[in-house]
Amino acid sequence: MIAVENLNVFFGHGLTRNHAVKDVDFTVKKGESFGLVGESGSGKSTILNCIAGLLTHWTGRIEIGGARLTKTRNMAFCRKVQMVFQDPYGSLHPRHSIDRTLKEPLKIHRLGDANRRVARVLDEVGLGTKFRFRFPHQLSGGQRQRVAVARALILAPEVILLDEPTSALDVSIQAEVLNLLQDLRREKNLTYVLVSHDLAVVSHMCNTLLVMNRGRVVETITRSQLKNGTINEEYTKQLLVAGKGYDRTAIDRFQDF
Ligand SMILES: Nc1ncnc2c1ncn2[C@@H]1O[C@H](COP(=O)(O)OP(=O)(O)OP(=O)(O)O)[C@@H](O)[C@H]1O
Ligand SMILES: [Mg+2]
């Protein structure tokens, strides 16, 4: 469903030039949930932004469903590939009702039957129509993120790019939203690329994950490797320890990769 080959991204010029993504390759099968992990600044969001078309100054090759992406995306691409961001408060317009937020993409793509589609998608994300005329500030964080998922789903995409979709949420709510995302993927045969710095989240959601450090791929590992701890790279082992919470003695032993 997704093929990324030799992806490179630079930001800035001259002395301040930053090679943010270095020769990254990966493929994702249809219906699969693929994880991108790595410490802050390792290039995870940049990769998603390239796939989504939010960044255009990349080099390499990106294919979705066998079609090579050009720098400008057409309407059909936007329908096929949707993105969910980390902060649902920031990504929802504060003065637009949920109804208006969900109808906006329908209007852009000239899809009819808006009322029925809005009601259906609100049901699918477990909110129901009673939320329809509320505003973002009248929702909890988890409910807002469900609206963000609904907005991505309403165009019936094939691929959803999820950038830290639950890291702004309380741990108990995180699990609910992750389970919802899992159910939706299975029901609709969606393909996910999920970015998270939290290995627990990624191993819950993804069979395969790419470990990133400073723009480079460190290794590709499977969920079972992660569970059994059969990991080769020291960097990944360190990430695993870091994910278990703050531990002074462990952190004192960390190396700089
Ligand atoms: N628009 C931009 N302009 C300049 N530099 C950028 C831009 N976006 C990202 N960068 C730089 O590219 C590198 C990778 O950033 P990116 O946002 O992809 O990291 P990340 O892995 O998503 O980190 P985090 O986990 O903190 O979200 C960083 O060094 C960052 O400062
Ligand atoms: Mg990021």
PDB file of C-alpha atoms and ligand atoms in Angstrom:
ATOM      1  CA  MET A   1       0.000   0.000   0.000  1.00  0.00           C
ATOM      2  CA  ILE A   2       2.862   2.362   0.864  1.00  0.00           C
ATOM      3  CA  ALA A   3       6.429   2.260  -0.402  1.00  0.00           C
ATOM      4  CA  VAL A   4       9.039   4.795   0.670  1.00  0.00           C
ATOM      5  CA  GLU A   5      12.417   4.613  -1.027  1.00  0.00           C
ATOM      6  CA  ASN A   6      15.524   6.607  -0.388  1.00  0.00           C
ATOM      7  CA  LEU A   7      13.639   9.470   1.244  1.00  0.00           C
ATOM      8  CA  ASN A   8      15.774  12.479   2.143  1.00  0.00           C
ATOM      9  CA  VAL A   9      14.697  15.793   3.630  1.00  0.00           C
ATOM     10  CA  PHE A  10      16.798  18.877   4.369  1.00  0.00           C
ATOM     11  CA  PHE A  11      15.698  21.958   6.278  1.00  0.00           C
ATOM     12  CA  GLY A  12      17.487  25.290   5.992  1.00  0.00           C
ATOM     13  CA  HIS A  13      20.522  26.319   3.959  1.00  0.00           C
ATOM     14  CA  GLY A  14      24.256  26.770   4.377  1.00  0.00           C
ATOM     15  CA  LEU A  15      25.650  26.308   7.858  1.00  0.00           C
ATOM     16  CA  THR A  16      22.241  25.754   9.412  1.00  0.00           C
ATOM     17  CA  ARG A  17      21.294  23.042   6.942  1.00  0.00           C
ATOM     18  CA  ASN A  18      19.761  20.111   8.776  1.00  0.00           C
ATOM     19  CA  HIS A  19      19.583  16.663   7.181  1.00  0.00           C
ATOM     20  CA  ALA A  20      16.362  15.673   8.982  1.00  0.00           C
ATOM     21  CA  VAL A  21      15.603  12.423   7.087  1.00  0.00           C
ATOM     22  CA  LYS A  22      18.436  10.271   5.694  1.00  0.00           C
ATOM     23  CA  ASP A  23      17.933   7.546   3.069  1.00  0.00           C
ATOM     24  CA  VAL A  24      14.802   6.126   4.672  1.00  0.00           C
ATOM     25  CA  ASP A  25      13.203   3.018   3.101  1.00  0.00           C
ATOM     26  CA  PHE A  26      10.161   1.053   4.193  1.00  0.00           C
ATOM     27  CA  THR A  27       7.036  -0.613   2.845  1.00  0.00           C
ATOM     28  CA  VAL A  28       3.628  -1.113   4.421  1.00  0.00           C
ATOM     29  CA  LYS A  29       1.159  -3.778   3.285  1.00  0.00           C
ATOM     30  CA  LYS A  30      -2.536  -3.072   2.877  1.00  0.00           C
ATOM     31  CA  GLY A  31      -4.402  -3.454   6.172  1.00  0.00           C
ATOM     32  CA  GLU A  32      -1.191  -3.345   8.179  1.00  0.00           C
ATOM     33  CA  SER A  33      -0.388  -0.979  11.033  1.00  0.00           C
ATOM     34  CA  PHE A  34       3.201   0.201  10.788  1.00  0.00           C
ATOM     35  CA  GLY A  35       4.982   2.062  13.582  1.00  0.00           C
ATOM     36  CA  LEU A  36       7.632   4.784  13.527  1.00  0.00           C
ATOM     37  CA  VAL A  37       9.469   5.262  16.825  1.00  0.00           C
ATOM     38  CA  GLY A  38      12.477   7.222  17.937  1.00  0.00           C
ATOM     39  CA  GLU A  39      13.420  10.063  20.194  1.00  0.00           C
ATOM     40  CA  SER A  40      12.279  13.631  19.724  1.00  0.00           C
ATOM     41  CA  GLY A  41      13.687  15.205  16.558  1.00  0.00           C
ATOM     42  CA  SER A  42      14.504  11.886  14.879  1.00  0.00           C
ATOM     43  CA  GLY A  43      12.395  12.757  11.817  1.00  0.00           C
ATOM     44  CA  LYS A  44       9.179  10.812  12.426  1.00  0.00           C
ATOM     45  CA  SER A  45       6.708  13.637  11.813  1.00  0.00           C
ATOM     46  CA  THR A  46       8.756  14.817   8.853  1.00  0.00           C
ATOM     47  CA  ILE A  47       8.322  11.415   7.175  1.00  0.00           C
ATOM     48  CA  LEU A  48       4.536  11.498   7.747  1.00  0.00           C
ATOM     49  CA  ASN A  49       4.357  15.051   6.442  1.00  0.00           C
ATOM     50  CA  CYS A  50       6.137  13.985   3.236  1.00  0.00           C
ATOM     51  CA  ILE A  51       3.667  11.123   2.693  1.00  0.00           C
ATOM     52  CA  ALA A  52       0.721  13.432   3.438  1.00  0.00           C
ATOM     53  CA  GLY A  53       1.975  16.105   1.047  1.00  0.00           C
ATOM     54  CA  LEU A  54       2.347  18.719   3.802  1.00  0.00           C
ATOM     55  CA  LEU A  55       6.054  18.901   2.966  1.00  0.00           C
ATOM     56  CA  THR A  56       7.126  19.067  -0.650  1.00  0.00           C
ATOM     57  CA  HIS A  57      10.902  19.566  -0.654  1.00  0.00           C
ATOM     58  CA  TRP A  58      11.860  15.906  -0.242  1.00  0.00           C
ATOM     59  CA  THR A  59      13.778  13.674  -2.622  1.00  0.00           C
ATOM     60  CA  GLY A  60      13.335   9.950  -3.216  1.00  0.00           C
ATOM     61  CA  ARG A  61      10.299   7.936  -4.118  1.00  0.00           C
ATOM     62  CA  ILE A  62       6.951   7.576  -2.367  1.00  0.00           C
ATOM     63  CA  GLU A  63       4.253   5.265  -3.711  1.00  0.00           C
ATOM     64  CA  ILE A  64       0.697   4.837  -2.466  1.00  0.00           C
ATOM     65  CA  GLY A  65      -1.237   1.899  -3.866  1.00  0.00           C
ATOM     66  CA  GLY A  66       1.360   1.496  -6.602  1.00  0.00           C
ATOM     67  CA  ALA A  67       1.070   5.097  -7.819  1.00  0.00           C
ATOM     68  CA  ARG A  68       4.131   7.267  -7.512  1.00  0.00           C
ATOM     69  CA  LEU A  69       3.430  10.519  -5.680  1.00  0.00           C
ATOM     70  CA  THR A  70       4.186  13.800  -7.305  1.00  0.00           C
ATOM     71  CA  LYS A  71       4.892  16.927  -5.305  1.00  0.00           C
ATOM     72  CA  THR A  72       1.381  18.258  -5.839  1.00  0.00           C
ATOM     73  CA  ARG A  73      -1.480  16.076  -4.653  1.00  0.00           C
ATOM     74  CA  ASN A  74      -4.843  15.862  -6.309  1.00  0.00           C
ATOM     75  CA  MET A  75      -8.271  15.578  -4.676  1.00  0.00           C
ATOM     76  CA  ALA A  76      -8.353  11.802  -5.110  1.00  0.00           C
ATOM     77  CA  PHE A  77      -5.107  11.476  -3.154  1.00  0.00           C
ATOM     78  CA  CYS A  78      -6.454  13.619  -0.333  1.00  0.00           C
ATOM     79  CA  ARG A  79      -9.459  11.344  -0.028  1.00  0.00           C
ATOM     80  CA  LYS A  80      -7.307   8.248   0.008  1.00  0.00           C
ATOM     81  CA  VAL A  81      -4.791   9.420   2.613  1.00  0.00           C
ATOM     82  CA  GLN A  82      -5.891  11.203   5.786  1.00  0.00           C
ATOM     83  CA  MET A  83      -3.950  12.362   8.820  1.00  0.00           C
ATOM     84  CA  VAL A  84      -4.744  12.582  12.553  1.00  0.00           C
ATOM     85  CA  PHE A  85      -2.591  14.925  14.637  1.00  0.00           C
ATOM     86  CA  GLN A  86      -1.385  14.791  18.215  1.00  0.00           C
ATOM     87  CA  ASP A  87      -3.347  17.661  19.679  1.00  0.00           C
ATOM     88  CA  PRO A  88      -7.059  17.408  18.983  1.00  0.00           C
ATOM     89  CA  TYR A  89      -7.666  20.797  20.573  1.00  0.00           C
ATOM     90  CA  GLY A  90      -5.267  22.486  18.197  1.00  0.00           C
ATOM     91  CA  SER A  91      -6.480  20.625  15.126  1.00  0.00           C
ATOM     92  CA  LEU A  92     -10.220  21.323  15.624  1.00  0.00           C
ATOM     93  CA  HIS A  93     -11.513  24.825  14.932  1.00  0.00           C
ATOM     94  CA  PRO A  94     -12.667  26.178  18.330  1.00  0.00           C
ATOM     95  CA  ARG A  95     -15.649  28.102  16.930  1.00  0.00           C
ATOM     96  CA  HIS A  96     -16.916  25.399  14.572  1.00  0.00           C
ATOM     97  CA  SER A  97     -19.460  22.870  15.798  1.00  0.00           C
ATOM     98  CA  ILE A  98     -18.612  19.185  15.372  1.00  0.00           C
ATOM     99  CA  ASP A  99     -21.258  19.083  12.627  1.00  0.00           C
ATOM    100  CA  ARG A 100     -19.553  21.891  10.717  1.00  0.00           C
ATOM    101  CA  THR A 101     -16.086  20.369  11.244  1.00  0.00           C
ATOM    102  CA  LEU A 102     -17.230  17.038   9.831  1.00  0.00           C
ATOM    103  CA  LYS A 103     -19.132  18.563   6.907  1.00  0.00           C
ATOM    104  CA  GLU A 104     -16.206  20.645   5.755  1.00  0.00           C
ATOM    105  CA  PRO A 105     -14.292  17.814   4.022  1.00  0.00           C
ATOM    106  CA  LEU A 106     -17.568  16.634   2.451  1.00  0.00           C
ATOM    107  CA  LYS A 107     -18.095  20.094   0.998  1.00  0.00           C
ATOM    108  CA  ILE A 108     -14.549  20.290  -0.353  1.00  0.00           C
ATOM    109  CA  HIS A 109     -14.912  16.891  -2.017  1.00  0.00           C
ATOM    110  CA  ARG A 110     -18.478  17.667  -3.163  1.00  0.00           C
ATOM    111  CA  LEU A 111     -19.985  14.627  -1.483  1.00  0.00           C
ATOM    112  CA  GLY A 112     -23.715  14.663  -0.882  1.00  0.00           C
ATOM    113  CA  ASP A 113     -25.811  13.083   1.825  1.00  0.00           C
ATOM    114  CA  ALA A 114     -23.902  15.031   4.472  1.00  0.00           C
ATOM    115  CA  ASN A 115     -26.313  14.558   7.382  1.00  0.00           C
ATOM    116  CA  ARG A 116     -26.363  10.803   7.022  1.00  0.00           C
ATOM    117  CA  ARG A 117     -22.577  10.591   6.658  1.00  0.00           C
ATOM    118  CA  VAL A 118     -22.008  12.745   9.760  1.00  0.00           C
ATOM    119  CA  ALA A 119     -24.427  10.661  11.845  1.00  0.00           C
ATOM    120  CA  ARG A 120     -22.816   7.420  10.683  1.00  0.00           C
ATOM    121  CA  VAL A 121     -19.246   8.465  11.345  1.00  0.00           C
ATOM    122  CA  LEU A 122     -20.136   9.780  14.823  1.00  0.00           C
ATOM    123  CA  ASP A 123     -21.591   6.366  15.567  1.00  0.00           C
ATOM    124  CA  GLU A 124     -18.507   4.626  14.212  1.00  0.00           C
ATOM    125  CA  VAL A 125     -16.207   6.509  16.588  1.00  0.00           C
ATOM    126  CA  GLY A 126     -18.503   5.774  19.531  1.00  0.00           C
ATOM    127  CA  LEU A 127     -19.811   9.299  20.065  1.00  0.00           C
ATOM    128  CA  GLY A 128     -23.323   9.233  18.613  1.00  0.00           C
ATOM    129  CA  THR A 129     -25.378  12.109  17.256  1.00  0.00           C
ATOM    130  CA  LYS A 130     -25.866  13.831  20.609  1.00  0.00           C
ATOM    131  CA  PHE A 131     -22.373  15.292  20.133  1.00  0.00           C
ATOM    132  CA  ARG A 132     -23.163  16.727  16.756  1.00  0.00           C
ATOM    133  CA  PHE A 133     -23.906  20.338  17.670  1.00  0.00           C
ATOM    134  CA  ARG A 134     -21.347  20.679  20.427  1.00  0.00           C
ATOM    135  CA  PHE A 135     -18.151  22.720  20.182  1.00  0.00           C
ATOM    136  CA  PRO A 136     -14.636  21.409  20.911  1.00  0.00           C
ATOM    137  CA  HIS A 137     -14.487  23.062  24.362  1.00  0.00           C
ATOM    138  CA  GLN A 138     -17.610  21.107  25.343  1.00  0.00           C
ATOM    139  CA  LEU A 139     -15.816  17.782  24.823  1.00  0.00           C
ATOM    140  CA  SER A 140     -13.219  15.864  26.819  1.00  0.00           C
ATOM    141  CA  GLY A 141      -9.776  15.274  25.328  1.00  0.00           C
ATOM    142  CA  GLY A 142     -10.666  11.699  24.363  1.00  0.00           C
ATOM    143  CA  GLN A 143     -13.930  12.817  22.765  1.00  0.00           C
ATOM    144  CA  ARG A 144     -12.104  15.510  20.806  1.00  0.00           C
ATOM    145  CA  GLN A 145      -9.661  12.939  19.495  1.00  0.00           C
ATOM    146  CA  ARG A 146     -12.624  10.750  18.455  1.00  0.00           C
ATOM    147  CA  VAL A 147     -13.912  13.736  16.462  1.00  0.00           C
ATOM    148  CA  ALA A 148     -10.488  14.088  14.827  1.00  0.00           C
ATOM    149  CA  VAL A 149     -10.652  10.378  13.902  1.00  0.00           C
ATOM    150  CA  ALA A 150     -14.211  10.877  12.580  1.00  0.00           C
ATOM    151  CA  ARG A 151     -13.048  13.768  10.410  1.00  0.00           C
ATOM    152  CA  ALA A 152     -10.353  11.538   8.919  1.00  0.00           C
ATOM    153  CA  LEU A 153     -12.817   8.667   8.383  1.00  0.00           C
ATOM    154  CA  ILE A 154     -15.648  10.614   6.794  1.00  0.00           C
ATOM    155  CA  LEU A 155     -13.961  10.588   3.379  1.00  0.00           C
ATOM    156  CA  ALA A 156     -13.562   6.786   3.525  1.00  0.00           C
ATOM    157  CA  PRO A 157      -9.750   6.843   3.195  1.00  0.00           C
ATOM    158  CA  GLU A 158      -7.539   3.794   2.645  1.00  0.00           C
ATOM    159  CA  VAL A 159      -4.548   5.097   4.574  1.00  0.00           C
ATOM    160  CA  ILE A 160      -4.528   7.004   7.868  1.00  0.00           C
ATOM    161  CA  LEU A 161      -1.351   8.668   9.091  1.00  0.00           C
ATOM    162  CA  LEU A 162      -1.406   9.024  12.868  1.00  0.00           C
ATOM    163  CA  ASP A 163       1.087  11.389  14.480  1.00  0.00           C
ATOM    164  CA  GLU A 164       1.181  10.698  18.238  1.00  0.00           C
ATOM    165  CA  PRO A 165      -2.609  10.283  18.230  1.00  0.00           C
ATOM    166  CA  THR A 166      -2.934   9.598  21.937  1.00  0.00           C
ATOM    167  CA  SER A 167       0.039  11.231  23.626  1.00  0.00           C
ATOM    168  CA  ALA A 168      -2.022  14.271  24.691  1.00  0.00           C
ATOM    169  CA  LEU A 169      -4.473  11.968  26.489  1.00  0.00           C
ATOM    170  CA  ASP A 170      -4.742  10.454  29.927  1.00  0.00           C
ATOM    171  CA  VAL A 171      -3.379   6.870  30.050  1.00  0.00           C
ATOM    172  CA  SER A 172      -6.823   5.260  30.593  1.00  0.00           C
ATOM    173  CA  ILE A 173      -8.319   7.258  27.708  1.00  0.00           C
ATOM    174  CA  GLN A 174      -5.295   6.427  25.527  1.00  0.00           C
ATOM    175  CA  ALA A 175      -6.208   2.748  25.614  1.00  0.00           C
ATOM    176  CA  GLU A 176      -9.820   3.465  24.606  1.00  0.00           C
ATOM    177  CA  VAL A 177      -8.773   5.526  21.604  1.00  0.00           C
ATOM    178  CA  LEU A 178      -6.136   2.965  20.581  1.00  0.00           C
ATOM    179  CA  ASN A 179      -8.704   0.162  20.768  1.00  0.00           C
ATOM    180  CA  LEU A 180     -11.125   2.221  18.681  1.00  0.00           C
ATOM    181  CA  LEU A 181      -8.402   2.753  16.067  1.00  0.00           C
ATOM    182  CA  GLN A 182      -7.632  -0.981  16.038  1.00  0.00           C
ATOM    183  CA  ASP A 183     -11.302  -1.908  15.572  1.00  0.00           C
ATOM    184  CA  LEU A 184     -11.733   0.611  12.762  1.00  0.00           C
ATOM    185  CA  ARG A 185      -8.655  -0.682  10.983  1.00  0.00           C
ATOM    186  CA  ARG A 186      -9.922  -4.256  11.082  1.00  0.00           C
ATOM    187  CA  GLU A 187     -13.475  -3.361  10.042  1.00  0.00           C
ATOM    188  CA  LYS A 188     -12.450  -1.129   7.161  1.00  0.00           C
ATOM    189  CA  ASN A 189      -9.167  -2.773   6.181  1.00  0.00           C
ATOM    190  CA  LEU A 190      -7.354   0.529   6.720  1.00  0.00           C
ATOM    191  CA  THR A 191      -3.599   0.916   6.519  1.00  0.00           C
ATOM    192  CA  TYR A 192      -1.974   2.910   9.329  1.00  0.00           C
ATOM    193  CA  VAL A 193       1.369   4.561   9.786  1.00  0.00           C
ATOM    194  CA  LEU A 194       1.567   5.402  13.468  1.00  0.00           C
ATOM    195  CA  VAL A 195       4.166   7.693  14.996  1.00  0.00           C
ATOM    196  CA  SER A 196       4.805   7.426  18.699  1.00  0.00           C
ATOM    197  CA  HIS A 197       7.669   7.873  21.112  1.00  0.00           C
ATOM    198  CA  ASP A 198       5.903   5.343  23.354  1.00  0.00           C
ATOM    199  CA  LEU A 199       6.992   1.773  22.609  1.00  0.00           C
ATOM    200  CA  ALA A 200       4.054   0.386  24.606  1.00  0.00           C
ATOM    201  CA  VAL A 201       1.609   2.175  22.295  1.00  0.00           C
ATOM    202  CA  VAL A 202       3.420   1.038  19.176  1.00  0.00           C
ATOM    203  CA  SER A 203       3.737  -2.567  20.262  1.00  0.00           C
ATOM    204  CA  HIS A 204       0.009  -2.616  21.102  1.00  0.00           C
ATOM    205  CA  MET A 205      -0.895  -1.305  17.661  1.00  0.00           C
ATOM    206  CA  CYS A 206       1.755  -2.413  15.191  1.00  0.00           C
ATOM    207  CA  ASN A 207       3.248  -5.707  14.002  1.00  0.00           C
ATOM    208  CA  THR A 208       6.237  -4.013  12.467  1.00  0.00           C
ATOM    209  CA  LEU A 209       8.060  -0.911  13.544  1.00  0.00           C
ATOM    210  CA  LEU A 210      10.873   1.217  12.309  1.00  0.00           C
ATOM    211  CA  VAL A 211      13.273   2.607  14.892  1.00  0.00           C
ATOM    212  CA  MET A 212      14.655   6.042  13.971  1.00  0.00           C
ATOM    213  CA  ASN A 213      17.567   8.036  15.336  1.00  0.00           C
ATOM    214  CA  ARG A 214      18.680  11.431  13.980  1.00  0.00           C
ATOM    215  CA  GLY A 215      16.924  10.950  10.672  1.00  0.00           C
ATOM    216  CA  ARG A 216      18.265   7.436  10.045  1.00  0.00           C
ATOM    217  CA  VAL A 217      16.651   4.024  10.284  1.00  0.00           C
ATOM    218  CA  VAL A 218      18.349   2.124  13.121  1.00  0.00           C
ATOM    219  CA  GLU A 219      16.480  -1.147  12.563  1.00  0.00           C
ATOM    220  CA  THR A 220      13.113  -2.652  11.686  1.00  0.00           C
ATOM    221  CA  ILE A 221      11.685  -4.884  14.401  1.00  0.00           C
ATOM    222  CA  THR A 222       8.556  -6.944  14.889  1.00  0.00           C
ATOM    223  CA  ARG A 223       6.165  -6.887  17.813  1.00  0.00           C
ATOM    224  CA  SER A 224       7.283 -10.347  18.935  1.00  0.00           C
ATOM    225  CA  GLN A 225      10.946  -9.269  18.917  1.00  0.00           C
ATOM    226  CA  LEU A 226       9.968  -6.349  21.086  1.00  0.00           C
ATOM    227  CA  LYS A 227       8.040  -8.597  23.485  1.00  0.00           C
ATOM    228  CA  ASN A 228      10.833 -11.188  23.747  1.00  0.00           C
ATOM    229  CA  GLY A 229      13.483  -8.521  23.972  1.00  0.00           C
ATOM    230  CA  THR A 230      15.395 -10.049  21.024  1.00  0.00           C
ATOM    231  CA  ILE A 231      16.682  -6.720  19.811  1.00  0.00           C
ATOM    232  CA  ASN A 232      20.057  -6.149  18.173  1.00  0.00           C
ATOM    233  CA  GLU A 233      20.691  -2.459  18.380  1.00  0.00           C
ATOM    234  CA  GLU A 234      21.814  -0.786  21.599  1.00  0.00           C
ATOM    235  CA  TYR A 235      19.870   2.326  20.660  1.00  0.00           C
ATOM    236  CA  THR A 236      16.593   0.384  20.572  1.00  0.00           C
ATOM    237  CA  LYS A 237      17.371  -1.276  23.890  1.00  0.00           C
ATOM    238  CA  GLN A 238      17.935   2.151  25.388  1.00  0.00           C
ATOM    239  CA  LEU A 239      14.647   3.401  23.945  1.00  0.00           C
ATOM    240  CA  LEU A 240      12.953   0.427  25.542  1.00  0.00           C
ATOM    241  CA  VAL A 241      14.422   1.270  28.953  1.00  0.00           C
ATOM    242  CA  ALA A 242      13.548   4.948  28.527  1.00  0.00           C
ATOM    243  CA  GLY A 243       9.951   3.972  27.795  1.00  0.00           C
ATOM    244  CA  LYS A 244       9.605   2.218  31.125  1.00  0.00           C
ATOM    245  CA  GLY A 245       9.600   5.528  32.968  1.00  0.00           C
ATOM    246  CA  TYR A 246      12.153   7.616  34.779  1.00  0.00           C
ATOM    247  CA  ASP A 247      14.934   5.561  36.372  1.00  0.00           C
ATOM    248  CA  ARG A 248      17.985   7.481  37.524  1.00  0.00           C
ATOM    249  CA  THR A 249      20.460   4.586  37.469  1.00  0.00           C
ATOM    250  CA  ALA A 250      19.331   3.471  34.000  1.00  0.00           C
ATOM    251  CA  ILE A 251      19.526   7.008  32.615  1.00  0.00           C
ATOM    252  CA  ASP A 252      23.020   7.538  34.034  1.00  0.00           C
ATOM    253  CA  ARG A 253      24.154   4.570  31.946  1.00  0.00           C
ATOM    254  CA  PHE A 254      22.633   5.925  28.673  1.00  0.00           C
ATOM    255  CA  GLN A 255      24.951   6.464  25.738  1.00  0.00           C
ATOM    256  CA  ASP A 256      24.711   9.262  23.220  1.00  0.00           C
ATOM    257  CA  PHE A 257      23.885   7.801  19.803  1.00  0.00           C
TER     258      PHE A 257
HETATM  259  N1  LIG B   1       9.450  22.996   9.267  1.00  0.00           N
HETATM  260  C1  LIG B   1      10.673  22.796   9.737  1.00  0.00           C
HETATM  261  N2  LIG B   1      11.670  23.675   9.528  1.00  0.00           N
HETATM  262  C2  LIG B   1      12.922  23.455   9.972  1.00  0.00           C
HETATM  263  N3  LIG B   1      13.294  22.355  10.635  1.00  0.00           N
HETATM  264  C3  LIG B   1      12.360  21.433  10.877  1.00  0.00           C
HETATM  265  C4  LIG B   1      11.008  21.591  10.446  1.00  0.00           C
HETATM  266  N4  LIG B   1      10.290  20.496  10.832  1.00  0.00           N
HETATM  267  C5  LIG B   1      11.163  19.696  11.463  1.00  0.00           C
HETATM  268  N5  LIG B   1      12.404  20.237  11.497  1.00  0.00           N
HETATM  269  C6  LIG B   1      13.609  19.617  12.079  1.00  0.00           C
HETATM  270  O1  LIG B   1      13.727  18.306  11.550  1.00  0.00           O
HETATM  271  C7  LIG B   1      14.126  17.368  12.551  1.00  0.00           C
HETATM  272  C8  LIG B   1      13.099  16.262  12.668  1.00  0.00           C
HETATM  273  O2  LIG B   1      11.887  16.798  13.188  1.00  0.00           O
HETATM  274  P1  LIG B   1      10.558  15.942  13.368  1.00  0.00           P
HETATM  275  O3  LIG B   1       9.479  16.899  13.728  1.00  0.00           O
HETATM  276  O4  LIG B   1      10.350  15.106  12.173  1.00  0.00           O
HETATM  277  O5  LIG B   1      10.932  15.024  14.614  1.00  0.00           O
HETATM  278  P2  LIG B   1      10.040  13.970  15.402  1.00  0.00           P
HETATM  279  O6  LIG B   1      10.768  12.681  15.337  1.00  0.00           O
HETATM  280  O7  LIG B   1       8.641  14.021  14.914  1.00  0.00           O
HETATM  281  O8  LIG B   1      10.119  14.522  16.896  1.00  0.00           O
HETATM  282  P3  LIG B   1       8.988  14.562  18.062  1.00  0.00           P
HETATM  283  O9  LIG B   1       8.949  13.204  18.661  1.00  0.00           O
HETATM  284  O10 LIG B   1       9.539  15.581  19.030  1.00  0.00           O
HETATM  285  O11 LIG B   1       7.700  15.002  17.444  1.00  0.00           O
HETATM  286  C9  LIG B   1      14.321  18.205  13.824  1.00  0.00           C
HETATM  287  O12 LIG B   1      15.682  18.482  13.947  1.00  0.00           O
HETATM  288  C10 LIG B   1      13.508  19.452  13.566  1.00  0.00           C
HETATM  289  O13 LIG B   1      14.050  20.550  14.261  1.00  0.00           O
HETATM  290 MG    MG B   2       6.820  14.645  15.771  1.00  0.00          MG
END
